[in-house]
C-alpha cells in the first residue's frame, strides 16, 4: 500500500444505456423501457467497497435516485457520500443556463430527500464543463453546491480544458468560492494524461493506473481522484448498436474491471471526495 495519502474514490451512478456516447442510439423516451441494471451493478460495487473497508462518493443521476430510492438509502446507510450527477444526463454545454439550473436543482432535491444527506458535490455528465460552459460553476454555487468535479484538464474530443489546474483547488467565481476537484492526470512531455479511471482504467493495462497514482502521490504529494461507473463491472449488459469507436470504449475489458478494482483497492488507500475537498477549501 502506497504511503499515507488517502485518494478519492468516486462512482457516477447511471445505467448502461444513459452514457453520452449512446445518446444518438437510445432516445430518452426509451429509458423507461430498457431493462435496468443499475441497482444490482451498484450493489456489487458497494459489496466490493465494504470488503475493502473503503468509503466513496457516489455521484447519482437524479433520474436513477427518483426511481430507486432504496438504492440511495443503502448507499448513505453504508457510510458513503452522496453527490449529484445532474438529473437527466444532458451535456452542460448543450443546455441553456436556465435548463441546467433546473436539472441540478431537481437532482439535488431528490437525492437529499432519498438519502437524508446534504448534497455538496456535482459532477457533470461526460465532464461537460468546458471553456464554453464555465457559467455552470456560478449556477452550482447559487443552487447550494460547494464543490465541482467536472473539469478534466486534458485534450479530448468531447470534453476537457487542457490548461486547467490538475489538483483540487479553490476557485473564485462571481457567485462565490467553489472547490474544483478534477480527475487525476500525470504530466508527461508537456501533456496531461489521464490515469485515474473510466475507459482509461479498462482500456489500458492496470500498471498504467498504478504508476500514475503512485506518481501523483509520491512525486507530487497529492491525493488522486479516481472514477468509475457501475456498468463497467457488468460484462453481461445488453449490447447497443452504436458506432465502432463508442462500442470499443464502452464494452472493452468489462470482464476485467472487478479484478482490477480489487487490486487497486489493495494497492492504495481511498476515501470520499468530500473529505479531500474539505482539506482544500
Ligand atoms: Zn455519466
XYZ file of N, CA and C and ligand atoms in Angstrom:
844
model
N 0.844 -1.206 0.000
C 0.000 0.000 0.000
C 0.873 1.248 0.000
N 0.471 2.223 -0.794
C 1.332 3.369 -1.060
C 1.133 4.503 -0.052
N 2.152 4.727 0.796
C 2.195 5.888 1.682
C 0.951 6.103 2.510
N 0.817 7.300 3.066
C -0.325 7.572 3.918
C -1.390 8.391 3.222
N -1.190 8.699 1.965
C -2.140 9.580 1.270
C -3.457 8.859 0.997
N -4.566 9.527 1.364
C -5.884 8.968 1.079
C -6.394 9.581 -0.221
N -6.562 8.743 -1.232
C -7.068 9.193 -2.527
C -8.593 9.214 -2.492
N -9.207 9.788 -3.519
C -10.669 9.829 -3.553
C -11.202 8.779 -4.520
N -12.170 7.982 -4.039
C -12.859 7.003 -4.887
C -14.236 7.577 -5.225
N -14.539 7.668 -6.514
C -15.841 8.215 -6.911
C -16.499 7.316 -7.956
N -17.827 7.336 -7.949
C -18.581 6.470 -8.835
C -19.750 7.266 -9.408
N -19.892 7.305 -10.728
C -21.023 8.001 -11.359
C -22.133 6.985 -11.590
N -23.223 7.132 -10.820
C -24.274 6.117 -10.834
C -25.307 6.404 -11.924
N -25.190 5.639 -13.013
C -26.102 5.759 -14.154
C -26.231 4.378 -14.772
N -27.256 4.174 -15.593
C -27.446 2.869 -16.226
C -26.619 2.787 -17.514
N -26.418 1.566 -17.999
C -25.551 1.325 -19.166
C -26.045 2.045 -20.428
N -27.370 2.350 -20.484
C -27.904 2.977 -21.698
C -27.944 4.496 -21.592
N -27.468 5.063 -20.463
C -27.558 6.512 -20.267
C -26.258 7.245 -20.581
N -25.221 6.547 -20.974
C -23.944 7.206 -21.253
C -24.063 8.079 -22.509
N -23.310 9.179 -22.518
C -23.445 10.164 -23.598
C -23.155 9.575 -24.975
N -22.243 8.615 -25.041
C -21.872 8.042 -26.335
C -23.054 7.336 -27.007
N -24.081 6.986 -26.213
C -25.240 6.285 -26.780
C -26.443 7.203 -26.999
N -26.259 8.508 -26.752
C -27.357 9.470 -26.910
C -28.087 9.304 -28.240
N -27.313 9.124 -29.309
C -27.892 9.095 -30.646
C -28.663 7.803 -30.917
N -28.321 6.723 -30.215
C -28.993 5.451 -30.495
C -30.042 5.077 -29.451
N -30.006 5.723 -28.284
C -31.025 5.455 -27.258
C -31.754 6.751 -26.913
N -32.913 7.002 -27.536
C -33.675 8.205 -27.190
C -34.113 8.141 -25.725
N -34.195 9.315 -25.089
C -34.599 9.347 -23.676
C -35.948 8.665 -23.433
N -36.818 8.753 -24.440
C -38.146 8.159 -24.272
C -38.050 6.631 -24.134
N -36.910 6.043 -24.496
C -36.743 4.589 -24.371
C -36.171 4.174 -23.021
N -35.663 5.168 -22.244
C -35.017 4.821 -20.970
C -35.906 3.954 -20.095
N -37.217 4.314 -20.072
C -38.152 3.591 -19.196
C -38.369 2.149 -19.659
N -38.133 1.907 -20.949
C -38.498 0.604 -21.497
C -37.335 -0.390 -21.494
N -36.104 0.094 -21.314
C -34.957 -0.818 -21.353
C -34.776 -1.488 -19.986
N -34.284 -2.719 -20.003
C -34.101 -3.416 -18.716
C -32.991 -2.745 -17.897
N -33.355 -2.260 -16.707
C -32.389 -1.539 -15.877
C -31.457 -2.509 -15.150
N -30.202 -2.133 -15.029
C -29.225 -2.973 -14.325
C -28.464 -2.178 -13.273
N -28.868 -0.917 -13.075
C -28.065 -0.037 -12.230
C -28.085 -0.455 -10.760
N -29.201 -1.016 -10.289
C -29.253 -1.386 -8.868
C -28.318 -2.559 -8.554
N -28.469 -3.709 -9.254
C -27.531 -4.795 -8.941
C -26.061 -4.416 -9.187
N -25.789 -3.624 -10.233
C -24.395 -3.256 -10.504
C -23.820 -2.372 -9.402
N -24.630 -1.436 -8.899
C -24.149 -0.560 -7.831
C -24.020 -1.345 -6.521
N -24.966 -2.279 -6.289
C -24.878 -3.104 -5.070
C -23.592 -3.944 -5.076
N -23.214 -4.383 -6.272
C -21.992 -5.166 -6.388
C -20.773 -4.330 -5.988
N -20.773 -3.085 -6.477
C -19.695 -2.158 -6.108
C -19.678 -1.913 -4.603
N -20.882 -1.727 -4.033
C -20.978 -1.481 -2.595
C -20.379 -2.647 -1.814
N -20.636 -3.855 -2.300
C -20.086 -5.040 -1.648
C -18.563 -5.054 -1.700
N -18.009 -4.715 -2.853
C -16.548 -4.697 -3.007
C -15.932 -3.645 -2.087
N -16.559 -2.471 -2.037
C -16.034 -1.415 -1.161
C -16.100 -1.858 0.301
N -17.197 -2.510 0.660
C -17.345 -2.949 2.049
C -16.265 -3.962 2.414
N -16.017 -4.919 1.514
C -14.977 -5.930 1.784
C -13.613 -5.282 1.963
N -13.384 -4.162 1.259
C -12.078 -3.497 1.327
C -12.050 -2.396 2.380
N -13.165 -2.186 3.066
C -13.215 -1.140 4.094
C -13.079 0.265 3.522
N -13.583 0.462 2.293
C -13.447 1.760 1.619
C -14.791 2.496 1.598
N -14.763 3.795 1.925
C -15.953 4.608 1.677
C -15.652 5.530 0.494
N -16.694 5.863 -0.262
C -16.514 6.560 -1.540
C -17.565 7.647 -1.702
N -17.478 8.353 -2.828
C -18.521 9.323 -3.196
C -19.293 8.777 -4.389
N -20.627 8.769 -4.282
C -21.484 8.310 -5.373
C -22.205 9.511 -5.978
N -21.802 9.873 -7.208
C -22.482 10.941 -7.946
C -23.686 10.304 -8.629
N -24.862 10.529 -8.035
C -26.070 9.852 -8.528
C -26.806 10.686 -9.561
N -27.276 10.010 -10.592
C -28.167 10.658 -11.537
C -29.533 10.810 -10.852
N -30.113 12.020 -10.912
C -31.410 12.251 -10.277
C -32.465 11.283 -10.798
N -32.400 11.002 -12.096
C -33.344 10.070 -12.732
C -33.287 8.700 -12.052
N -32.089 8.259 -11.715
C -31.907 6.957 -11.051
C -32.390 7.042 -9.595
N -32.018 8.126 -8.897
C -32.392 8.278 -7.481
C -33.907 8.313 -7.313
N -34.585 8.915 -8.278
C -36.039 9.028 -8.234
C -36.705 7.651 -8.347
N -36.160 6.813 -9.214
C -36.770 5.506 -9.453
C -36.350 4.429 -8.460
N -35.165 4.597 -7.870
C -34.649 3.554 -6.979
C -34.246 4.133 -5.621
N -35.260 4.631 -4.864
C -34.955 5.295 -3.592
C -34.214 4.397 -2.602
N -34.500 3.082 -2.631
C -33.833 2.227 -1.633
C -32.338 2.104 -1.926
N -31.944 2.247 -3.190
C -30.512 2.221 -3.521
C -29.818 3.434 -2.901
N -30.453 4.585 -3.006
C -29.861 5.816 -2.443
C -29.736 5.679 -0.925
N -30.783 5.159 -0.313
C -30.765 4.948 1.153
C -29.641 4.004 1.543
N -29.485 2.941 0.767
C -28.472 1.940 1.082
C -27.063 2.541 0.986
N -26.824 3.337 -0.057
C -25.506 3.972 -0.226
C -25.192 4.841 0.990
N -26.183 5.662 1.395
C -25.966 6.560 2.529
C -25.806 5.769 3.829
N -26.626 4.715 3.993
C -26.586 3.931 5.237
C -25.246 3.231 5.417
N -24.567 2.931 4.313
C -23.270 2.255 4.417
C -22.122 3.235 4.617
N -22.452 4.502 4.837
C -21.424 5.477 5.212
C -20.757 6.196 4.059
N -21.296 6.048 2.838
C -20.712 6.736 1.690
C -21.287 8.142 1.551
N -20.593 8.975 0.784
C -21.099 10.311 0.489
C -21.993 10.232 -0.759
N -23.163 10.892 -0.715
C -23.965 11.001 -1.933
C -23.769 12.392 -2.525
N -23.683 12.452 -3.848
C -23.491 13.712 -4.561
C -24.314 13.632 -5.846
N -24.242 14.681 -6.670
C -25.156 14.798 -7.809
C -24.437 14.675 -9.162
N -25.048 13.882 -10.050
C -24.562 13.748 -11.429
C -25.563 14.439 -12.366
N -26.380 15.369 -11.774
C -27.455 16.021 -12.525
C -28.669 15.113 -12.610
N -29.755 15.601 -13.202
C -30.974 14.788 -13.279
C -31.023 13.915 -14.526
N -30.904 14.539 -15.696
C -31.214 13.808 -16.921
C -30.037 13.462 -17.815
N -28.810 13.578 -17.310
C -27.598 13.262 -18.079
C -27.517 14.020 -19.402
N -27.818 15.330 -19.346
C -27.629 16.158 -20.542
C -26.299 16.889 -20.419
N -25.567 16.978 -21.523
C -24.275 17.651 -21.511
C -24.471 19.117 -21.142
N -23.614 19.634 -20.262
C -23.795 21.005 -19.769
C -23.744 22.007 -20.918
N -22.760 21.837 -21.817
C -22.607 22.835 -22.887
C -23.708 22.761 -23.953
N -24.565 21.750 -23.867
C -25.722 21.696 -24.766
C -26.980 22.277 -24.126
N -26.877 22.750 -22.883
C -28.056 23.265 -22.176
C -27.984 24.781 -22.047
N -29.136 25.416 -21.876
C -29.143 26.827 -21.505
C -28.874 26.894 -20.006
N -28.375 28.045 -19.509
C -28.171 28.158 -18.057
C -29.450 27.866 -17.270
N -30.607 28.278 -17.774
C -31.862 28.029 -17.056
C -32.190 26.533 -16.988
N -31.990 25.860 -18.098
C -32.268 24.417 -18.126
C -31.289 23.679 -17.208
N -30.031 24.110 -17.207
C -29.030 23.496 -16.337
C -29.406 23.696 -14.863
N -29.845 24.921 -14.541
C -30.240 25.227 -13.154
C -31.370 24.288 -12.703
N -32.347 24.130 -13.562
C -33.486 23.258 -13.259
C -33.015 21.815 -13.033
N -32.089 21.370 -13.887
C -31.576 19.997 -13.821
C -30.816 19.737 -12.513
N -29.920 20.652 -12.125
C -29.105 20.390 -10.920
C -29.915 20.629 -9.648
N -30.918 21.520 -9.722
C -31.778 21.762 -8.556
C -32.641 20.519 -8.277
N -33.212 19.987 -9.357
C -34.083 18.819 -9.240
C -33.301 17.610 -8.698
N -32.099 17.398 -9.238
C -31.283 16.263 -8.790
C -30.932 16.396 -7.309
N -30.508 17.583 -6.901
C -30.096 17.807 -5.500
C -31.268 17.527 -4.557
N -32.455 18.038 -4.917
C -33.629 17.866 -4.050
C -33.988 16.382 -3.910
N -33.976 15.662 -5.026
C -34.355 14.232 -4.982
C -33.343 13.428 -4.162
N -32.052 13.661 -4.410
C -31.021 12.860 -3.733
C -31.004 13.168 -2.229
N -31.199 14.437 -1.880
C -31.231 14.792 -0.454
C -32.449 14.165 0.219
N -33.575 14.199 -0.474
C -34.797 13.622 0.092
C -34.650 12.119 0.314
N -34.080 11.418 -0.663
C -33.977 9.953 -0.569
C -32.884 9.510 0.398
N -31.829 10.325 0.559
C -30.680 9.885 1.363
C -30.685 10.447 2.776
N -31.362 11.601 2.971
C -31.287 12.285 4.259
C -29.942 12.963 4.469
N -29.121 13.027 3.418
C -27.792 13.664 3.488
C -27.799 14.947 2.669
N -27.005 15.915 3.083
C -26.875 17.121 2.271
C -25.979 16.818 1.067
N -26.375 17.299 -0.103
C -25.557 17.113 -1.308
C -24.705 18.353 -1.532
N -23.383 18.165 -1.563
C -22.484 19.311 -1.754
C -21.768 19.267 -3.096
N -21.591 18.066 -3.634
C -20.756 17.916 -4.825
C -21.544 17.651 -6.096
N -20.971 18.046 -7.207
C -21.575 17.827 -8.527
C -20.516 17.344 -9.499
N -20.887 16.374 -10.342
C -20.035 16.035 -11.486
C -20.907 16.008 -12.739
N -20.484 16.741 -13.759
C -21.261 16.854 -14.990
C -21.191 15.566 -15.813
N -22.273 15.254 -16.539
C -22.231 14.146 -17.494
C -21.057 14.349 -18.463
N -20.266 13.323 -18.657
C -19.128 13.377 -19.585
C -18.241 14.612 -19.388
N -18.027 14.996 -18.142
C -17.108 16.112 -17.829
C -17.362 17.329 -18.723
N -18.680 17.650 -18.916
C -19.020 18.661 -19.920
C -18.981 20.111 -19.430
N -18.276 20.395 -18.324
C -17.971 21.801 -18.030
C -16.630 22.099 -18.692
N -16.713 22.866 -19.768
C -15.536 23.198 -20.561
C -15.439 24.724 -20.643
N -14.506 25.211 -21.431
C -14.308 26.659 -21.559
C -15.625 27.376 -21.898
N -16.471 26.760 -22.707
C -17.709 27.444 -23.123
C -18.877 27.238 -22.169
N -18.688 26.459 -21.093
C -19.797 26.294 -20.132
C -19.361 26.576 -18.696
N -18.359 27.454 -18.539
C -17.887 27.786 -17.184
C -18.949 28.503 -16.358
N -19.925 29.126 -17.031
C -21.050 29.750 -16.325
C -21.731 28.770 -15.380
N -21.601 27.488 -15.678
C -22.263 26.464 -14.854
C -21.763 26.511 -13.406
N -20.513 26.910 -13.202
C -19.959 26.947 -11.840
C -20.724 27.956 -10.978
N -21.105 29.093 -11.567
C -21.892 30.087 -10.820
C -23.278 29.544 -10.487
N -23.873 28.850 -11.452
C -25.192 28.266 -11.199
C -25.101 27.252 -10.053
N -24.057 26.429 -10.062
C -23.894 25.428 -8.993
C -23.816 26.099 -7.626
N -23.011 27.169 -7.525
C -22.896 27.898 -6.250
C -24.250 28.456 -5.820
N -24.948 29.049 -6.765
C -26.261 29.641 -6.446
C -27.262 28.573 -6.011
N -27.081 27.351 -6.481
C -28.007 26.269 -6.118
C -27.549 25.496 -4.879
N -26.490 25.983 -4.215
C -26.106 25.385 -2.927
C -25.040 24.305 -2.999
N -24.450 24.101 -4.156
C -23.337 23.152 -4.251
C -22.056 23.860 -3.793
N -21.130 23.119 -3.162
C -19.883 23.755 -2.720
C -18.649 23.218 -3.446
N -18.797 22.070 -4.126
C -17.664 21.640 -4.948
C -18.122 21.014 -6.258
N -17.199 21.062 -7.227
C -17.461 20.523 -8.555
C -16.317 19.589 -8.930
N -16.635 18.534 -9.690
C -15.609 17.568 -10.088
C -15.713 17.286 -11.584
N -15.940 18.346 -12.369
C -16.298 18.168 -13.786
C -15.264 18.650 -14.795
N -14.209 19.319 -14.343
C -13.279 19.902 -15.323
C -12.067 18.991 -15.495
N -12.039 18.306 -16.640
C -10.949 17.357 -16.927
C -9.809 18.137 -17.590
N -8.643 18.204 -16.965
C -7.568 19.050 -17.536
C -6.797 18.369 -18.675
N -7.547 17.861 -19.652
C -6.902 17.187 -20.801
C -7.550 17.643 -22.110
N -6.902 17.218 -23.212
C -7.465 17.422 -24.539
C -8.224 16.153 -24.941
N -9.479 16.287 -25.339
C -10.312 15.121 -25.684
C -11.348 15.597 -26.686
N -11.921 14.674 -27.478
C -12.883 15.134 -28.498
C -14.186 15.676 -27.893
N -14.580 15.211 -26.710
C -15.875 15.630 -26.172
C -15.797 16.514 -24.924
N -14.632 16.600 -24.283
C -14.562 17.386 -23.043
C -13.149 17.873 -22.770
N -12.987 18.594 -21.633
C -11.655 18.962 -21.185
C -11.291 20.424 -21.347
N -10.482 20.921 -20.385
C -9.817 22.220 -20.503
C -8.337 21.918 -20.284
N -7.558 21.810 -21.399
C -6.193 21.285 -21.304
C -5.287 22.006 -20.295
N -5.462 23.316 -20.102
C -4.551 24.039 -19.203
C -5.068 24.189 -17.775
N -6.194 23.578 -17.444
C -6.783 23.760 -16.103
C -5.887 23.128 -15.034
N -5.938 23.640 -13.785
C -5.127 23.050 -12.707
C -5.446 21.567 -12.543
N -4.413 20.779 -12.211
C -4.561 19.329 -12.178
C -4.993 18.774 -10.826
N -4.866 19.586 -9.770
C -5.238 19.080 -8.440
C -6.363 19.923 -7.862
N -6.989 19.395 -6.794
C -8.113 20.109 -6.175
C -7.663 21.503 -5.751
N -8.500 22.490 -6.049
C -8.142 23.880 -5.767
C -9.406 24.714 -5.592
N -9.247 25.858 -4.897
C -10.389 26.751 -4.708
C -10.495 27.667 -5.920
N -11.728 27.945 -6.333
C -11.980 28.821 -7.479
C -12.833 29.995 -7.015
N -12.399 31.217 -7.348
C -13.235 32.373 -7.024
C -14.111 32.689 -8.219
N -15.406 32.667 -8.006
C -16.353 32.975 -9.069
C -17.197 34.168 -8.661
N -17.939 34.710 -9.597
C -18.832 35.822 -9.278
C -19.790 35.447 -8.146
N -20.266 34.215 -8.178
C -21.263 33.778 -7.187
C -20.640 33.325 -5.867
N -19.291 33.300 -5.777
C -18.662 32.891 -4.518
C -17.450 31.996 -4.732
N -17.126 31.203 -3.685
C -15.975 30.321 -3.774
C -16.406 28.864 -3.855
N -15.797 28.172 -4.802
C -16.152 26.784 -5.059
C -14.850 25.989 -5.112
N -14.872 24.751 -4.646
C -13.680 23.918 -4.810
C -13.854 23.056 -6.051
N -12.824 23.037 -6.880
C -12.833 22.207 -8.083
C -11.917 21.004 -7.825
N -12.430 19.810 -8.059
C -11.647 18.591 -7.795
C -11.605 17.723 -9.049
N -10.607 17.939 -9.905
C -10.562 17.229 -11.201
C -10.100 15.778 -11.075
N -10.494 14.936 -12.047
C -9.953 13.575 -12.089
C -8.453 13.630 -12.369
N -7.726 12.630 -11.868
C -6.260 12.727 -11.884
C -5.612 12.497 -13.244
N -4.543 13.233 -13.442
C -3.717 13.116 -14.642
C -2.249 13.092 -14.209
N -1.377 12.637 -15.110
C 0.059 12.833 -14.906
C 0.557 13.748 -16.015
N 1.623 14.461 -15.679
C 2.189 15.392 -16.638
C 3.381 14.705 -17.296
N 3.279 14.439 -18.604
C 4.355 13.754 -19.319
C 4.603 14.465 -20.641
N 5.851 14.889 -20.849
C 6.201 15.527 -22.117
C 5.338 16.730 -22.426
N 5.027 17.533 -21.403
C 4.248 18.745 -21.624
C 2.757 18.499 -21.826
N 2.335 17.256 -21.616
C 0.907 16.946 -21.780
C 0.341 16.356 -20.504
N -0.964 16.575 -20.287
C -1.648 15.926 -19.171
C -2.305 14.656 -19.680
N -1.946 13.528 -19.067
C -2.535 12.259 -19.487
C -3.378 11.686 -18.358
N -4.596 11.211 -18.687
C -5.484 10.679 -17.651
C -4.959 9.359 -17.086
N -5.003 9.230 -15.762
C -4.503 7.992 -15.146
C -5.479 7.359 -14.172
N -6.629 7.983 -13.956
C -7.409 7.502 -12.826
C -8.873 7.266 -13.145
N -9.127 6.322 -14.041
C -10.493 5.861 -14.114
C -11.157 5.757 -15.456
N -12.414 5.333 -15.389
C -13.269 5.220 -16.558
C -12.649 4.347 -17.632
N -12.830 4.754 -18.881
C -12.317 3.990 -20.008
C -10.816 3.763 -19.925
N -10.100 4.733 -19.364
C -8.644 4.601 -19.303
C -8.233 3.442 -18.396
N -9.044 3.206 -17.358
C -8.778 2.112 -16.417
C -9.024 0.760 -17.097
N -10.037 0.717 -17.958
C -10.371 -0.543 -18.624
C -9.550 -0.787 -19.875
N -9.300 0.280 -20.664
C -8.681 0.084 -21.982
C -7.183 -0.116 -21.881
N -6.549 0.562 -20.911
C -5.096 0.453 -20.766
C -4.776 -0.605 -19.710
N -3.543 -1.147 -19.728
C -3.211 -2.149 -18.708
C -3.197 -1.548 -17.291
N -3.408 -2.407 -16.285
C -3.508 -1.929 -14.906
C -2.262 -1.150 -14.461
N -1.085 -1.541 -14.923
C 0.131 -0.882 -14.444
C 0.123 0.618 -14.735
N -0.610 1.025 -15.784
C -0.671 2.457 -16.116
C -1.324 3.239 -14.966
N -2.454 2.736 -14.476
C -3.157 3.392 -13.379
C -2.289 3.380 -12.113
N -1.695 2.218 -11.829
C -0.881 2.126 -10.599
C 0.310 3.071 -10.667
N 0.983 3.116 -11.811
C 2.121 4.002 -11.995
C 1.688 5.460 -11.841
N 0.553 5.800 -12.451
C 0.068 7.177 -12.436
C -0.303 7.652 -11.039
N -1.052 6.831 -10.311
C -1.473 7.249 -8.965
C -0.252 7.340 -8.046
N 0.682 6.398 -8.200
C 1.911 6.461 -7.394
C 2.666 7.752 -7.658
N 2.733 8.102 -8.932
C 3.460 9.311 -9.312
C 2.815 10.553 -8.689
N 1.483 10.600 -8.742
C 0.753 11.728 -8.151
C 0.981 11.763 -6.632
N 0.896 10.591 -5.995
C 1.057 10.520 -4.531
C 2.494 10.785 -4.092
N 3.453 10.158 -4.757
C 4.827 10.198 -4.252
C 5.613 11.391 -4.767
N 5.485 11.690 -6.024
C 6.273 12.782 -6.567
C 5.637 14.142 -6.294
N 4.288 14.200 -6.401
C 3.616 15.490 -6.215
C 3.019 15.644 -4.821
N 3.044 14.553 -4.031
C 2.465 14.563 -2.675
C 1.009 15.022 -2.701
N 0.264 14.589 -3.704
C -1.138 14.969 -3.846
C -2.001 13.705 -3.870
N -3.230 13.808 -3.362
C -4.158 12.677 -3.497
C -4.660 12.577 -4.936
N -4.958 11.366 -5.383
C -5.535 11.174 -6.713
C -7.059 11.091 -6.595
N -7.726 11.443 -7.684
C -9.185 11.329 -7.755
C -9.515 10.293 -8.830
N -10.087 9.164 -8.397
C -10.377 8.041 -9.291
C -11.883 7.976 -9.560
N -12.290 7.526 -10.747
C -13.729 7.405 -11.019
C -14.054 6.159 -11.827
N -15.234 5.605 -11.581
C -15.736 4.510 -12.408
C -17.265 4.508 -12.388
N -17.858 3.655 -13.219
C -19.311 3.558 -13.354
C -19.748 2.131 -13.018
N -20.936 1.972 -12.433
C -21.415 0.611 -12.115
C -21.457 -0.296 -13.347
N -21.827 0.224 -14.513
C -21.931 -0.628 -15.711
C -20.566 -1.156 -16.157
N -19.485 -0.571 -15.660
C -18.150 -1.047 -16.061
C -17.791 -2.385 -15.424
N -18.621 -2.831 -14.445
C -18.393 -4.135 -13.815
C -19.387 -5.169 -14.312
N -20.068 -4.870 -15.422
C -21.171 -5.716 -15.872
C -20.944 -6.212 -17.296
N -20.207 -7.326 -17.443
C -19.921 -7.827 -18.799
C -21.167 -8.348 -19.510
N -22.247 -8.617 -18.775
C -23.437 -9.222 -19.392
C -24.487 -8.208 -19.831
N -24.180 -6.909 -19.762
C -25.174 -5.907 -20.144
C -25.541 -6.044 -21.626
N -26.813 -5.732 -21.971
C -27.229 -5.803 -23.374
C -26.352 -4.898 -24.248
N -26.016 -5.374 -25.437
C -25.180 -4.588 -26.351
C -26.044 -3.654 -27.191
N -25.630 -2.379 -27.272
C -26.376 -1.381 -28.051
C -25.652 -1.137 -29.373
N -26.435 -0.774 -30.398
C -25.853 -0.601 -31.736
C -25.328 0.825 -31.929
N -24.160 1.122 -31.386
C -23.567 2.451 -31.542
C -22.402 2.375 -32.529
N -21.666 3.482 -32.675
C -20.524 3.490 -33.594
C -19.435 2.543 -33.080
N -18.539 2.163 -33.974
C -17.485 1.227 -33.603
C -16.613 1.803 -32.475
N -16.332 3.116 -32.544
C -15.492 3.749 -31.512
C -16.198 3.692 -30.154
N -17.479 4.050 -30.148
C -18.230 4.038 -28.888
C -18.329 2.625 -28.326
N -18.529 1.670 -29.198
C -18.641 0.293 -28.715
C -17.318 -0.182 -28.127
N -16.216 0.196 -28.790
C -14.902 -0.178 -28.268
C -14.700 0.436 -26.881
N -14.966 1.746 -26.759
C -14.755 2.440 -25.483
C -15.636 1.881 -24.367
N -16.865 1.478 -24.730
C -17.824 1.075 -23.695
C -17.688 -0.398 -23.296
N -17.427 -1.285 -24.271
C -17.517 -2.714 -23.980
C -16.183 -3.399 -23.706
N -15.100 -2.767 -24.062
C -13.804 -3.422 -23.950
C -13.430 -3.705 -22.486
N -13.020 -4.932 -22.226
C -12.488 -5.331 -20.912
C -13.466 -5.230 -19.746
N -14.772 -5.239 -20.026
C -15.740 -5.160 -18.917
C -15.546 -6.303 -17.923
N -15.128 -7.457 -18.443
C -14.985 -8.608 -17.549
C -13.740 -8.497 -16.668
N -12.873 -7.529 -16.969
C -11.637 -7.401 -16.175
C -11.738 -6.361 -15.071
N -12.792 -5.515 -15.125
C -12.840 -4.371 -14.213
C -12.837 -4.775 -12.745
N -13.652 -5.772 -12.391
C -13.784 -6.106 -10.973
C -12.449 -6.533 -10.365
N -11.726 -7.404 -11.058
C -10.436 -7.867 -10.522
C -9.451 -6.699 -10.420
N -9.472 -5.825 -11.425
C -8.580 -4.658 -11.391
C -8.913 -3.737 -10.234
N -10.219 -3.540 -10.020
C -10.647 -2.662 -8.932
C -10.199 -3.235 -7.587
N -10.330 -4.536 -7.427
C -9.893 -5.153 -6.160
C -8.395 -4.949 -5.941
N -7.629 -5.050 -7.010
C -6.182 -4.808 -6.902
C -5.901 -3.374 -6.498
N -6.615 -2.457 -7.163
C -6.435 -1.032 -6.892
C -6.719 -0.718 -5.425
N -7.778 -1.336 -4.894
C -8.162 -1.068 -3.508
C -7.139 -1.650 -2.519
N -6.383 -2.638 -2.989
C -5.298 -3.170 -2.150
C -4.050 -2.305 -2.252
N -3.822 -1.753 -3.422
C -2.576 -1.015 -3.665
C -2.588 0.405 -3.104
N -3.782 1.001 -2.933
C -3.865 2.397 -2.474
C -4.966 2.553 -1.440
N -4.877 3.665 -0.676
C -5.958 3.998 0.269
C -6.942 4.944 -0.420
N -8.224 4.786 -0.098
C -9.262 5.630 -0.708
C -10.282 6.085 0.324
N -10.896 7.232 0.070
C -11.997 7.749 0.882
C -12.896 8.597 -0.004
N -13.922 9.222 0.585
C -14.840 10.042 -0.216
C -14.179 11.336 -0.707
N -14.642 11.846 -1.827
C -14.095 13.074 -2.397
C -14.391 14.283 -1.502
N -15.563 14.264 -0.846
C -15.939 15.380 0.025
C -14.904 15.632 1.118
N -14.285 14.560 1.587
C -13.285 14.706 2.655
C -12.007 15.353 2.106
N -11.642 14.961 0.887
C -10.464 15.550 0.247
C -10.691 17.049 0.000
N -11.907 17.377 -0.410
C -12.271 18.768 -0.725
C -12.203 19.657 0.525
N -12.608 19.087 1.674
C -12.582 19.869 2.918
C -11.180 20.365 3.262
N -10.181 19.569 2.865
C -8.807 19.961 3.188
C -8.310 21.094 2.296
N -8.997 21.330 1.185
C -8.577 22.374 0.238
C -9.258 23.697 0.549
N -10.569 23.635 0.843
C -11.345 24.869 0.964
C -11.125 25.578 2.291
Zn -22.393 9.983 -16.596
